[in-house]
Every structure is written in C-alpha cells, then in structure tokens.
Amino acid sequence: MTAPTLLILPGDGIGPEVMAEVRKVISWFGNRRGLAINVEEDLVGGAAYDVHGVPLSDATMERAQNADAVLLGAVGGPKYDALDFSVKPERGLLRLRKEMDLFANLRPAQCFDALADFSSLKKEVVAGLDIVIVRELTSGIYFGEPRGIITEGNERVGINTQRYTEGEIARVARSAFELARRRSNRVCSMEKANVMESGVLWRQVVTEVHDAEYPDVELSHMYADAGAMQLCRWPKQFDVIVTDNLFGDLLSDAAAMLTGSLGMLPSASLGAPMANGRPKALYEPVHGSAPDIAGQGKANPIACVLSFAMALRYSFDAGDEATRLEQAIEKVLADGARTPDLLGPEGGTPITTVQMGDAIIAALDASL
Ligand code: IPM
Ligand code: MG
C-alpha cells in the first residue's frame, strides 16, 4: 500500500514557523511509529500571491484535490491589505474550502486543565470544558450572490447575501448529529430565526433531519446572539453546536477564547467521502497569521500540531496515535511549558516556538 499524501500549506505570518514544528512531529511518527506519510508542500495566501500573482494557483488547487488531506498554517497580513479583494490571501483559503466542498467545519473548544486559570472567565466556568462548534463552511453570506459594492445615486452600497438551500442545511446538520452520537448526544442549533428567513428555514430543516433520522439525539435551538451570551455564561451546557458560516466564525472565536488561548485550537473541515471512504479534509489552526509576532519565535505551535492530530484521527486512520499526541501536549502543558500567549497575568518565563516543538517531541519519546 502506498503511503497517504498530506499536502502542507504553511502560508503567511506565523504559519511557516508553526508548520516547521508540525514537520518534526510528522517525522517522529514516521521514524518511531512506522506511520508513513508522504508530505508535500506548496504555497497559499500572500506567499502564493508573491510568486504567482494569485493566492492559490490552479496547480496547488489540483494537488489539494488529489491529496488524502491538506494541512494549512495561516493566511494574510498587512502587506496584502491593499490588494484587490479577488486576490487577497484569504481568497486562497476560501477557494480551497469551496472547491473541495468542505461543508462541515469542526472547531473543538477544549480547556486543558493546566490552562483553566488563564481563561478570562472563572476557573469553574471553563475547567473541563469540551464542546465542538460545527460551522457550515461553503455557503451562507460568505459566498451568496449578489455581492459587491455598487453605486446607487450618489452613494456607494455594499452588498452581501445570506442564502442557504435546504440541502446545504441538511448535510451539515447530519455532520453535527453524527458527531454528537460519538460524544454526549446533544446538539444545539443556532440561527436568527427571529429576524432572518434563512434562519427560519435553518431551524425547520435541522428539526426535520433530526425527527426523521436522529430522534435519539437531544436537539435544542437558540438564537445566535443568546447563544453567544450563553457561551460566556455557562459554556458547559453545550456539547455540539451547529450553526451557519458567519455565526460560526464569530461563535468559534468566542469559544476559543474561553479555553485560555486561541493558540491552542485546531479545526477540521470535512467534505463528502472520497473513494477510500474517508472525507475530503483540510485541517488548520483556528488562529490567524498573527503578523505582529511573526518571525520572532513567539508563536504557539500547539493549535497546528493538534490540527495534525485531527488529521491522524479523521484522515489517516490513526486515532490511537492522535490520542498519544494529544496526551503528549497535555503533559507538556502540565509540566509548565508556556509560549508567551499562555502566560497568565502573573507572567513567567516563556519558551520559544522551537522549544515548544522540542518539548512535544520529548513528551512523545516519553510516551513509548
Ligand atoms: C476563520 C477565518 C477565516 C474566515 C478568514 C481568514 C477568511 O476567520 O477561518 O475563521 O472568516 O472564515
Ligand atoms: Mg474566524
């Protein structure tokens, strides 16, 4: 059997630095666990724009379509702010999501015990937190037409369109219900059915899919604004949250912060099953390119390493090795290793990106 292919797209800002640490981890699993993965690397975002004049070349798109999984670092930076919208670094990421049809974005928000003190919320509110936001990723206001900036009379008008078909809602609802069955069996669906027709349809379709196919799962509904409030008030009431593209973008950043650091959270974007039965998949940290700290060894590589752990679990049939990697990270944190983002108000001495990577490798060695 030939080794599966992982296409690595480090991207911009801190992307290349954190990806260098992931590469060490991938090599470790190859050398010490016999887990052969054929790693390829290519450009995305501003890095691709600098070379090709576009944030994702057709050739890279094709490599992504043919890979068993894609692992992306981050895209964007101030250098590209003035670019036309159509070639902005973010468009590279959006093209990957859209053309690979990665409609279900899984964003876990898990609070590591060692970091419960660093959340901006009280420790008892976040300790042991383990929820997943399932964000619809290929439709809604991110892609709806018409869109643009037009001129009406003597002023400009910015237009975006929220649009969901029932098929788009049903398939992401199924992903959420399936995931809930493997967890605590509860789904909370969030929309704004009180003001948006797309929210009314969202609530109807989620309920229909539930009643017809997943009556064993506990389903509740919440307006997304109330959901944001409840996430801050008592996040442990949730298990799986399913929501649309834009609300999911906002709610997942809020949920991420509950856990103490955005630098800790991975994500998986999954599409329909491929010939090998596993879903098309793109893995990426929830954090962005953090241009303010890029190149200074301050970035936390854990979110990207945990994204690779999700790849091990969902794409490479290596759930046990994923757990080994997650436990190694828990150990590293319990032992007190802290990149700057993980230092609480009382401060302390931070370690560098590379040192964090080395600590993870040492913990993996210790796991054997
Ligand atoms: C995210 C990011 C992206 C989004 C940007 C970079 C296009 O914020 O993955 O959450 O808005 O989806
Ligand atoms: Mg976001």
mmCIF file of C-alpha atoms and ligand atoms in Angstrom:
data_model
loop_
_atom_site.group_PDB
_atom_site.id
_atom_site.type_symbol
_atom_site.label_atom_id
_atom_site.label_comp_id
_atom_site.label_asym_id
_atom_site.label_seq_id
_atom_site.Cartn_x
_atom_site.Cartn_y
_atom_site.Cartn_z
ATOM 1 C CA MET A 1 0.000 0.000 0.000
ATOM 2 C CA THR A 2 1.370 3.424 -0.887
ATOM 3 C CA ALA A 3 1.674 5.991 1.891
ATOM 4 C CA PRO A 4 -1.123 8.559 2.058
ATOM 5 C CA THR A 5 -0.316 12.090 0.949
ATOM 6 C CA LEU A 6 -0.505 15.119 3.211
ATOM 7 C CA LEU A 7 -0.251 18.460 1.417
ATOM 8 C CA ILE A 8 1.215 21.105 3.711
ATOM 9 C CA LEU A 9 0.428 24.760 3.007
ATOM 10 C CA PRO A 10 2.288 26.880 5.599
ATOM 11 C CA GLY A 11 1.013 30.201 4.223
ATOM 12 C CA ASP A 12 1.803 33.539 5.832
ATOM 13 C CA GLY A 13 2.834 35.169 9.104
ATOM 14 C CA ILE A 14 3.428 32.600 11.832
ATOM 15 C CA GLY A 15 2.226 29.805 9.505
ATOM 16 C CA PRO A 16 5.716 28.673 8.390
ATOM 17 C CA GLU A 17 7.112 28.749 11.957
ATOM 18 C CA VAL A 18 4.371 26.623 13.472
ATOM 19 C CA MET A 19 4.414 24.268 10.487
ATOM 20 C CA ALA A 20 8.139 23.628 10.991
ATOM 21 C CA GLU A 21 7.263 22.190 14.409
ATOM 22 C CA VAL A 22 4.489 20.050 12.921
ATOM 23 C CA ARG A 23 7.021 18.643 10.457
ATOM 24 C CA LYS A 24 9.156 17.470 13.388
ATOM 25 C CA VAL A 25 6.100 15.724 14.809
ATOM 26 C CA ILE A 26 5.270 14.087 11.461
ATOM 27 C CA SER A 27 8.858 12.813 11.178
ATOM 28 C CA TRP A 28 8.661 11.465 14.715
ATOM 29 C CA PHE A 29 5.587 9.388 13.876
ATOM 30 C CA GLY A 30 7.320 8.156 10.713
ATOM 31 C CA ASN A 31 10.516 7.178 12.495
ATOM 32 C CA ARG A 32 9.207 5.942 15.815
ATOM 33 C CA ARG A 33 5.717 4.645 14.999
ATOM 34 C CA GLY A 34 6.206 3.473 11.424
ATOM 35 C CA LEU A 35 3.485 5.843 10.260
ATOM 36 C CA ALA A 36 4.473 6.579 6.680
ATOM 37 C CA ILE A 37 3.011 9.814 5.357
ATOM 38 C CA ASN A 38 4.086 11.285 2.060
ATOM 39 C CA VAL A 39 4.446 15.009 2.816
ATOM 40 C CA GLU A 40 4.198 17.542 0.006
ATOM 41 C CA GLU A 41 4.456 21.302 0.422
ATOM 42 C CA ASP A 42 3.094 24.223 -1.573
ATOM 43 C CA LEU A 43 2.155 27.916 -1.361
ATOM 44 C CA VAL A 44 -1.076 29.574 -0.272
ATOM 45 C CA GLY A 45 -2.174 33.104 0.627
ATOM 46 C CA GLY A 46 0.208 36.030 0.367
ATOM 47 C CA ALA A 47 3.116 33.628 -0.098
ATOM 48 C CA ALA A 48 1.424 32.301 -3.256
ATOM 49 C CA TYR A 49 0.487 35.800 -4.401
ATOM 50 C CA ASP A 50 4.133 36.903 -4.175
ATOM 51 C CA VAL A 51 5.164 34.101 -6.539
ATOM 52 C CA HIS A 52 2.136 33.502 -8.776
ATOM 53 C CA GLY A 53 0.080 36.707 -8.506
ATOM 54 C CA VAL A 54 -2.825 34.678 -7.087
ATOM 55 C CA PRO A 55 -3.411 33.405 -3.515
ATOM 56 C CA LEU A 56 -3.856 29.827 -4.743
ATOM 57 C CA SER A 57 -2.617 28.586 -8.108
ATOM 58 C CA ASP A 58 -4.600 26.087 -10.177
ATOM 59 C CA ALA A 59 -1.739 23.615 -9.807
ATOM 60 C CA THR A 60 -1.884 23.863 -5.997
ATOM 61 C CA MET A 61 -5.668 23.518 -6.109
ATOM 62 C CA GLU A 62 -5.271 20.308 -8.063
ATOM 63 C CA ARG A 63 -2.679 18.933 -5.631
ATOM 64 C CA ALA A 64 -5.097 19.679 -2.785
ATOM 65 C CA GLN A 65 -7.914 17.852 -4.565
ATOM 66 C CA ASN A 66 -5.689 14.798 -5.012
ATOM 67 C CA ALA A 67 -4.161 14.729 -1.523
ATOM 68 C CA ASP A 68 -5.527 12.491 1.225
ATOM 69 C CA ALA A 69 -5.529 15.549 3.478
ATOM 70 C CA VAL A 70 -4.394 19.164 3.497
ATOM 71 C CA LEU A 71 -2.821 20.923 6.499
ATOM 72 C CA LEU A 72 -2.810 24.720 6.337
ATOM 73 C CA GLY A 73 -0.934 27.162 8.583
ATOM 74 C CA ALA A 74 -2.449 30.624 8.236
ATOM 75 C CA VAL A 75 -3.040 33.265 5.574
ATOM 76 C CA GLY A 76 -2.992 37.063 5.415
ATOM 77 C CA GLY A 77 -1.006 40.045 6.605
ATOM 78 C CA PRO A 78 -0.831 43.840 6.409
ATOM 79 C CA LYS A 79 1.412 43.647 3.340
ATOM 80 C CA TYR A 80 -1.613 42.416 1.380
ATOM 81 C CA ASP A 81 -4.292 44.711 2.842
ATOM 82 C CA ALA A 82 -4.435 46.993 -0.176
ATOM 83 C CA LEU A 83 -4.779 44.161 -2.714
ATOM 84 C CA ASP A 84 -7.931 43.772 -4.747
ATOM 85 C CA PHE A 85 -10.460 41.580 -2.974
ATOM 86 C CA SER A 86 -10.203 38.866 -5.624
ATOM 87 C CA VAL A 87 -6.525 38.181 -4.887
ATOM 88 C CA LYS A 88 -6.426 38.750 -1.133
ATOM 89 C CA PRO A 89 -4.678 35.911 0.772
ATOM 90 C CA GLU A 90 -7.997 34.898 2.400
ATOM 91 C CA ARG A 91 -9.405 34.113 -1.052
ATOM 92 C CA GLY A 92 -6.917 31.224 -1.315
ATOM 93 C CA LEU A 93 -8.351 29.612 1.800
ATOM 94 C CA LEU A 94 -11.915 30.270 0.702
ATOM 95 C CA ARG A 95 -11.217 28.703 -2.704
ATOM 96 C CA LEU A 96 -9.875 25.548 -1.052
ATOM 97 C CA ARG A 97 -12.943 25.285 1.172
ATOM 98 C CA LYS A 98 -15.352 25.913 -1.686
ATOM 99 C CA GLU A 99 -13.789 23.776 -4.420
ATOM 100 C CA MET A 100 -13.094 20.851 -2.095
ATOM 101 C CA ASP A 101 -16.703 21.317 -0.895
ATOM 102 C CA LEU A 102 -15.649 21.183 2.766
ATOM 103 C CA PHE A 103 -19.042 21.987 4.176
ATOM 104 C CA ALA A 104 -18.583 20.848 7.784
ATOM 105 C CA ASN A 105 -16.048 22.756 9.872
ATOM 106 C CA LEU A 106 -15.385 21.122 13.238
ATOM 107 C CA ARG A 107 -13.989 23.554 15.794
ATOM 108 C CA PRO A 108 -13.421 21.962 19.187
ATOM 109 C CA ALA A 109 -13.099 24.231 22.212
ATOM 110 C CA GLN A 110 -11.459 22.200 24.882
ATOM 111 C CA CYS A 111 -9.990 23.547 28.079
ATOM 112 C CA PHE A 112 -6.723 21.928 29.096
ATOM 113 C CA ASP A 113 -6.586 21.520 32.893
ATOM 114 C CA ALA A 114 -3.221 23.229 33.070
ATOM 115 C CA LEU A 115 -4.659 26.352 31.439
ATOM 116 C CA ALA A 116 -8.002 26.719 33.231
ATOM 117 C CA ASP A 117 -6.527 29.598 35.235
ATOM 118 C CA PHE A 118 -5.694 31.552 32.087
ATOM 119 C CA SER A 119 -9.191 31.867 30.745
ATOM 120 C CA SER A 120 -10.710 35.309 31.123
ATOM 121 C CA LEU A 121 -13.653 33.503 32.759
ATOM 122 C CA LYS A 122 -13.733 31.971 36.233
ATOM 123 C CA LYS A 123 -11.983 28.630 36.510
ATOM 124 C CA GLU A 124 -15.151 26.730 37.491
ATOM 125 C CA VAL A 125 -16.888 28.012 34.356
ATOM 126 C CA VAL A 126 -14.256 26.603 31.966
ATOM 127 C CA ALA A 127 -12.451 23.736 33.744
ATOM 128 C CA GLY A 128 -13.177 20.521 31.863
ATOM 129 C CA LEU A 129 -14.893 22.354 29.005
ATOM 130 C CA ASP A 130 -15.174 20.175 25.900
ATOM 131 C CA ILE A 131 -17.519 21.373 23.157
ATOM 132 C CA VAL A 132 -17.422 21.347 19.363
ATOM 133 C CA ILE A 133 -18.811 24.001 17.084
ATOM 134 C CA VAL A 134 -19.847 22.618 13.698
ATOM 135 C CA ARG A 135 -19.758 25.585 11.356
ATOM 136 C CA GLU A 136 -21.264 25.426 7.859
ATOM 137 C CA LEU A 137 -18.343 26.433 5.671
ATOM 138 C CA THR A 138 -19.185 26.604 1.991
ATOM 139 C CA SER A 139 -22.314 28.702 1.743
ATOM 140 C CA GLY A 140 -24.221 31.476 3.509
ATOM 141 C CA ILE A 141 -23.182 35.096 3.404
ATOM 142 C CA TYR A 142 -19.546 34.228 2.616
ATOM 143 C CA PHE A 143 -20.489 33.050 -0.861
ATOM 144 C CA GLY A 144 -24.057 34.261 -1.557
ATOM 145 C CA GLU A 145 -24.868 36.291 -4.673
ATOM 146 C CA PRO A 146 -25.442 39.122 -5.364
ATOM 147 C CA ARG A 147 -22.432 40.637 -3.672
ATOM 148 C CA GLY A 148 -20.278 43.676 -4.307
ATOM 149 C CA ILE A 149 -20.001 47.403 -3.861
ATOM 150 C CA ILE A 150 -22.294 49.260 -6.260
ATOM 151 C CA THR A 151 -23.234 52.899 -6.737
ATOM 152 C CA GLU A 152 -26.815 53.973 -6.176
ATOM 153 C CA GLY A 153 -27.500 57.597 -6.961
ATOM 154 C CA ASN A 154 -24.560 59.411 -5.446
ATOM 155 C CA GLU A 155 -23.522 56.916 -2.812
ATOM 156 C CA ARG A 156 -21.889 53.510 -2.645
ATOM 157 C CA VAL A 157 -23.729 50.455 -1.355
ATOM 158 C CA GLY A 158 -22.056 47.307 -0.004
ATOM 159 C CA ILE A 159 -23.999 44.114 -0.648
ATOM 160 C CA ASN A 160 -23.716 40.545 0.610
ATOM 161 C CA THR A 161 -26.374 37.876 0.509
ATOM 162 C CA GLN A 162 -27.228 35.240 3.086
ATOM 163 C CA ARG A 163 -28.504 32.224 1.192
ATOM 164 C CA TYR A 164 -28.983 28.594 2.215
ATOM 165 C CA THR A 165 -30.585 25.723 0.337
ATOM 166 C CA GLU A 166 -32.245 23.021 2.385
ATOM 167 C CA GLY A 167 -29.695 20.513 1.086
ATOM 168 C CA GLU A 168 -26.852 22.630 2.443
ATOM 169 C CA ILE A 169 -28.526 22.872 5.833
ATOM 170 C CA ALA A 170 -29.420 19.182 5.974
ATOM 171 C CA ARG A 171 -25.910 17.894 5.231
ATOM 172 C CA VAL A 172 -24.196 19.986 7.896
ATOM 173 C CA ALA A 173 -26.968 19.078 10.353
ATOM 174 C CA ARG A 174 -26.201 15.400 9.674
ATOM 175 C CA SER A 175 -22.496 16.001 10.393
ATOM 176 C CA ALA A 176 -23.435 17.565 13.728
ATOM 177 C CA PHE A 177 -25.824 14.760 14.704
ATOM 178 C CA GLU A 178 -23.281 12.085 13.733
ATOM 179 C CA LEU A 179 -20.621 13.815 15.813
ATOM 180 C CA ALA A 180 -22.997 14.191 18.774
ATOM 181 C CA ARG A 181 -23.680 10.450 18.738
ATOM 182 C CA ARG A 182 -19.961 9.854 19.268
ATOM 183 C CA ARG A 183 -19.928 12.376 22.149
ATOM 184 C CA SER A 184 -22.647 13.357 24.664
ATOM 185 C CA ASN A 185 -25.511 13.079 22.165
ATOM 186 C CA ARG A 186 -26.663 16.706 22.338
ATOM 187 C CA VAL A 187 -26.915 19.282 19.543
ATOM 188 C CA CYS A 188 -27.831 22.944 19.930
ATOM 189 C CA SER A 189 -28.614 24.678 16.631
ATOM 190 C CA MET A 190 -28.084 28.446 16.454
ATOM 191 C CA GLU A 191 -29.539 30.960 13.969
ATOM 192 C CA LYS A 192 -31.556 34.171 13.960
ATOM 193 C CA ALA A 193 -34.977 32.778 13.048
ATOM 194 C CA ASN A 194 -36.481 35.845 14.729
ATOM 195 C CA VAL A 195 -35.147 38.173 12.008
ATOM 196 C CA MET A 196 -33.860 36.119 9.055
ATOM 197 C CA GLU A 197 -35.800 33.884 6.656
ATOM 198 C CA SER A 198 -32.663 31.804 6.170
ATOM 199 C CA GLY A 199 -32.778 31.290 9.947
ATOM 200 C CA VAL A 200 -36.407 30.156 9.803
ATOM 201 C CA LEU A 201 -35.530 27.603 7.116
ATOM 202 C CA TRP A 202 -32.399 26.558 9.039
ATOM 203 C CA ARG A 203 -34.474 25.765 12.131
ATOM 204 C CA GLN A 204 -37.100 23.865 10.102
ATOM 205 C CA VAL A 205 -34.610 21.725 8.187
ATOM 206 C CA VAL A 206 -32.477 20.904 11.243
ATOM 207 C CA THR A 207 -35.657 19.812 13.038
ATOM 208 C CA GLU A 208 -36.822 17.709 10.056
ATOM 209 C CA VAL A 209 -33.464 15.920 9.753
ATOM 210 C CA HIS A 210 -33.485 15.341 13.494
ATOM 211 C CA ASP A 211 -37.009 13.936 13.653
ATOM 212 C CA ALA A 212 -36.553 11.686 10.618
ATOM 213 C CA GLU A 213 -33.016 10.389 11.148
ATOM 214 C CA TYR A 214 -31.660 11.249 14.598
ATOM 215 C CA PRO A 215 -34.576 11.183 17.087
ATOM 216 C CA ASP A 216 -32.189 9.668 19.691
ATOM 217 C CA VAL A 217 -30.084 12.865 19.773
ATOM 218 C CA GLU A 218 -31.237 15.670 22.066
ATOM 219 C CA LEU A 219 -31.841 18.774 19.920
ATOM 220 C CA SER A 220 -32.321 22.339 21.126
ATOM 221 C CA HIS A 221 -32.429 25.690 19.314
ATOM 222 C CA MET A 222 -31.111 29.086 20.317
ATOM 223 C CA TYR A 223 -30.917 32.498 18.687
ATOM 224 C CA ALA A 224 -27.258 33.053 17.887
ATOM 225 C CA ASP A 225 -26.993 36.228 19.975
ATOM 226 C CA ALA A 226 -28.418 34.437 23.002
ATOM 227 C CA GLY A 227 -26.054 31.576 22.171
ATOM 228 C CA ALA A 228 -23.084 33.955 22.351
ATOM 229 C CA MET A 229 -24.282 35.099 25.760
ATOM 230 C CA GLN A 230 -24.797 31.525 27.000
ATOM 231 C CA LEU A 231 -21.328 30.541 25.726
ATOM 232 C CA CYS A 232 -19.835 33.145 28.058
ATOM 233 C CA ARG A 233 -22.246 32.477 30.934
ATOM 234 C CA TRP A 234 -22.116 28.672 31.186
ATOM 235 C CA PRO A 235 -20.381 27.040 28.203
ATOM 236 C CA LYS A 236 -20.508 23.557 29.719
ATOM 237 C CA GLN A 237 -24.256 23.378 28.964
ATOM 238 C CA PHE A 238 -23.277 22.657 25.330
ATOM 239 C CA ASP A 239 -21.934 19.545 23.616
ATOM 240 C CA VAL A 240 -22.192 20.102 19.842
ATOM 241 C CA ILE A 241 -23.308 23.464 18.427
ATOM 242 C CA VAL A 242 -24.308 23.619 14.756
ATOM 243 C CA THR A 243 -24.561 26.979 13.048
ATOM 244 C CA ASP A 244 -24.085 28.836 9.778
ATOM 245 C CA ASN A 245 -20.899 30.179 8.242
ATOM 246 C CA LEU A 246 -20.859 33.717 9.681
ATOM 247 C CA PHE A 247 -22.296 32.942 13.117
ATOM 248 C CA GLY A 248 -19.898 30.003 13.309
ATOM 249 C CA ASP A 249 -16.969 32.291 12.538
ATOM 250 C CA LEU A 250 -17.882 34.589 15.442
ATOM 251 C CA LEU A 251 -19.008 31.965 17.940
ATOM 252 C CA SER A 252 -15.912 29.839 17.402
ATOM 253 C CA ASP A 253 -13.571 32.750 18.143
ATOM 254 C CA ALA A 254 -15.522 33.453 21.336
ATOM 255 C CA ALA A 255 -15.474 29.773 22.309
ATOM 256 C CA ALA A 256 -11.757 29.632 21.567
ATOM 257 C CA MET A 257 -11.018 32.426 23.986
ATOM 258 C CA LEU A 258 -12.881 30.597 26.762
ATOM 259 C CA THR A 259 -10.205 27.932 26.675
ATOM 260 C CA GLY A 260 -7.420 30.332 27.596
ATOM 261 C CA SER A 261 -5.747 30.758 24.246
ATOM 262 C CA LEU A 262 -6.599 30.927 20.606
ATOM 263 C CA GLY A 263 -3.149 29.418 20.070
ATOM 264 C CA MET A 264 -4.433 26.069 21.303
ATOM 265 C CA LEU A 265 -7.301 25.254 19.000
ATOM 266 C CA PRO A 266 -7.287 23.046 15.916
ATOM 267 C CA SER A 267 -10.017 22.604 13.330
ATOM 268 C CA ALA A 268 -11.038 20.130 10.668
ATOM 269 C CA SER A 269 -13.028 20.998 7.568
ATOM 270 C CA LEU A 270 -14.626 17.901 6.148
ATOM 271 C CA GLY A 271 -16.439 17.195 2.889
ATOM 272 C CA ALA A 272 -18.040 14.195 1.243
ATOM 273 C CA PRO A 273 -16.331 10.775 1.480
ATOM 274 C CA MET A 274 -13.605 10.007 -1.097
ATOM 275 C CA ALA A 275 -13.041 6.633 -2.806
ATOM 276 C CA ASN A 276 -11.153 5.399 0.282
ATOM 277 C CA GLY A 277 -14.209 6.079 2.437
ATOM 278 C CA ARG A 278 -12.618 8.937 4.348
ATOM 279 C CA PRO A 279 -13.839 12.509 3.939
ATOM 280 C CA LYS A 280 -12.070 15.140 1.881
ATOM 281 C CA ALA A 281 -10.358 17.166 4.538
ATOM 282 C CA LEU A 282 -8.469 20.321 5.310
ATOM 283 C CA TYR A 283 -7.005 20.844 8.766
ATOM 284 C CA GLU A 284 -5.992 24.228 10.122
ATOM 285 C CA PRO A 285 -5.482 26.036 13.410
ATOM 286 C CA VAL A 286 -8.308 28.396 14.377
ATOM 287 C CA HIS A 287 -5.822 31.233 14.922
ATOM 288 C CA GLY A 288 -4.745 33.555 12.124
ATOM 289 C CA SER A 289 -1.369 34.586 10.742
ATOM 290 C CA ALA A 290 -0.572 36.919 13.693
ATOM 291 C CA PRO A 291 1.727 39.199 11.637
ATOM 292 C CA ASP A 292 2.586 41.223 14.770
ATOM 293 C CA ILE A 293 4.600 38.327 16.209
ATOM 294 C CA ALA A 294 5.667 36.555 13.005
ATOM 295 C CA GLY A 295 9.297 35.531 12.745
ATOM 296 C CA GLN A 296 10.068 36.164 16.410
ATOM 297 C CA GLY A 297 9.739 32.660 17.804
ATOM 298 C CA LYS A 298 6.750 33.722 19.888
ATOM 299 C CA ALA A 299 4.048 31.704 18.137
ATOM 300 C CA ASN A 300 2.400 28.763 19.861
ATOM 301 C CA PRO A 301 2.633 25.718 17.550
ATOM 302 C CA ILE A 302 0.116 23.661 19.569
ATOM 303 C CA ALA A 303 -3.004 24.534 17.531
ATOM 304 C CA CYS A 304 -1.296 23.431 14.340
ATOM 305 C CA VAL A 305 0.110 20.280 15.969
ATOM 306 C CA LEU A 306 -3.372 19.451 17.286
ATOM 307 C CA SER A 307 -4.720 20.020 13.773
ATOM 308 C CA PHE A 308 -2.316 17.312 12.623
ATOM 309 C CA ALA A 309 -3.688 15.111 15.438
ATOM 310 C CA MET A 310 -7.152 15.587 13.945
ATOM 311 C CA ALA A 311 -5.719 14.559 10.559
ATOM 312 C CA LEU A 312 -4.328 11.392 12.160
ATOM 313 C CA ARG A 313 -7.785 10.634 13.530
ATOM 314 C CA TYR A 314 -10.078 11.543 10.619
ATOM 315 C CA SER A 315 -7.869 11.039 7.548
ATOM 316 C CA PHE A 316 -5.100 8.584 8.428
ATOM 317 C CA ASP A 317 -6.993 6.014 10.457
ATOM 318 C CA ALA A 318 -4.611 6.501 13.394
ATOM 319 C CA GLY A 319 -6.875 7.500 16.255
ATOM 320 C CA ASP A 320 -4.582 5.893 18.849
ATOM 321 C CA GLU A 321 -1.621 7.920 17.620
ATOM 322 C CA ALA A 322 -3.782 11.058 17.671
ATOM 323 C CA THR A 323 -4.561 10.363 21.315
ATOM 324 C CA ARG A 324 -0.844 9.788 22.008
ATOM 325 C CA LEU A 325 -0.081 13.206 20.515
ATOM 326 C CA GLU A 326 -2.875 14.949 22.432
ATOM 327 C CA GLN A 327 -1.673 13.390 25.672
ATOM 328 C CA ALA A 328 1.893 14.465 24.955
ATOM 329 C CA ILE A 329 0.640 18.037 24.635
ATOM 330 C CA GLU A 330 -1.308 17.779 27.884
ATOM 331 C CA LYS A 331 1.881 16.580 29.576
ATOM 332 C CA VAL A 332 3.951 19.417 28.159
ATOM 333 C CA LEU A 333 1.427 21.940 29.470
ATOM 334 C CA ALA A 334 1.137 20.224 32.838
ATOM 335 C CA ASP A 335 4.946 20.391 33.102
ATOM 336 C CA GLY A 336 4.682 24.167 32.721
ATOM 337 C CA ALA A 337 5.915 24.810 29.180
ATOM 338 C CA ARG A 338 4.442 28.135 28.057
ATOM 339 C CA THR A 339 4.722 30.154 24.887
ATOM 340 C CA PRO A 340 4.003 33.867 25.529
ATOM 341 C CA ASP A 341 0.273 33.536 24.760
ATOM 342 C CA LEU A 342 -0.047 31.008 27.589
ATOM 343 C CA LEU A 343 1.352 33.195 30.338
ATOM 344 C CA GLY A 344 -1.295 34.330 32.781
ATOM 345 C CA PRO A 345 -1.476 37.773 34.361
ATOM 346 C CA GLU A 346 1.246 36.771 36.825
ATOM 347 C CA GLY A 347 3.718 36.366 33.971
ATOM 348 C CA GLY A 348 6.621 33.920 33.935
ATOM 349 C CA THR A 349 9.332 32.934 31.506
ATOM 350 C CA PRO A 350 8.066 31.983 28.069
ATOM 351 C CA ILE A 351 9.695 29.447 25.774
ATOM 352 C CA THR A 352 10.025 29.809 22.005
ATOM 353 C CA THR A 353 8.091 28.148 19.207
ATOM 354 C CA VAL A 354 11.001 25.784 18.561
ATOM 355 C CA GLN A 355 11.374 24.933 22.255
ATOM 356 C CA MET A 356 7.666 24.089 22.437
ATOM 357 C CA GLY A 357 8.090 21.776 19.445
ATOM 358 C CA ASP A 358 11.088 20.126 21.114
ATOM 359 C CA ALA A 359 9.115 19.691 24.351
ATOM 360 C CA ILE A 360 6.326 17.936 22.431
ATOM 361 C CA ILE A 361 8.872 15.589 20.815
ATOM 362 C CA ALA A 362 10.389 14.837 24.233
ATOM 363 C CA ALA A 363 6.934 14.050 25.610
ATOM 364 C CA LEU A 364 6.278 11.772 22.624
ATOM 365 C CA ASP A 365 9.589 9.976 23.310
ATOM 366 C CA ALA A 366 8.497 9.553 26.924
ATOM 367 C CA SER A 367 5.217 8.015 25.770
ATOM 368 C CA LEU A 368 6.967 4.959 24.287
HETATM 369 C C1 IPM B 1 -11.589 31.610 10.025
HETATM 370 C C2 IPM B 1 -11.069 32.893 9.479
HETATM 371 C C3 IPM B 1 -11.460 32.970 8.020
HETATM 372 C C4 IPM B 1 -12.959 33.073 7.959
HETATM 373 C C5 IPM B 1 -10.789 34.089 7.204
HETATM 374 C C6 IPM B 1 -9.296 34.058 7.301
HETATM 375 C C7 IPM B 1 -11.236 34.031 5.763
HETATM 376 O O1 IPM B 1 -11.540 33.956 10.237
HETATM 377 O O2 IPM B 1 -11.220 30.540 9.492
HETATM 378 O O3 IPM B 1 -12.353 31.633 10.989
HETATM 379 O O4 IPM B 1 -13.535 34.168 8.107
HETATM 380 O O5 IPM B 1 -13.587 32.029 7.767
HETATM 381 MG MG MG B 2 -12.596 33.392 12.011
#
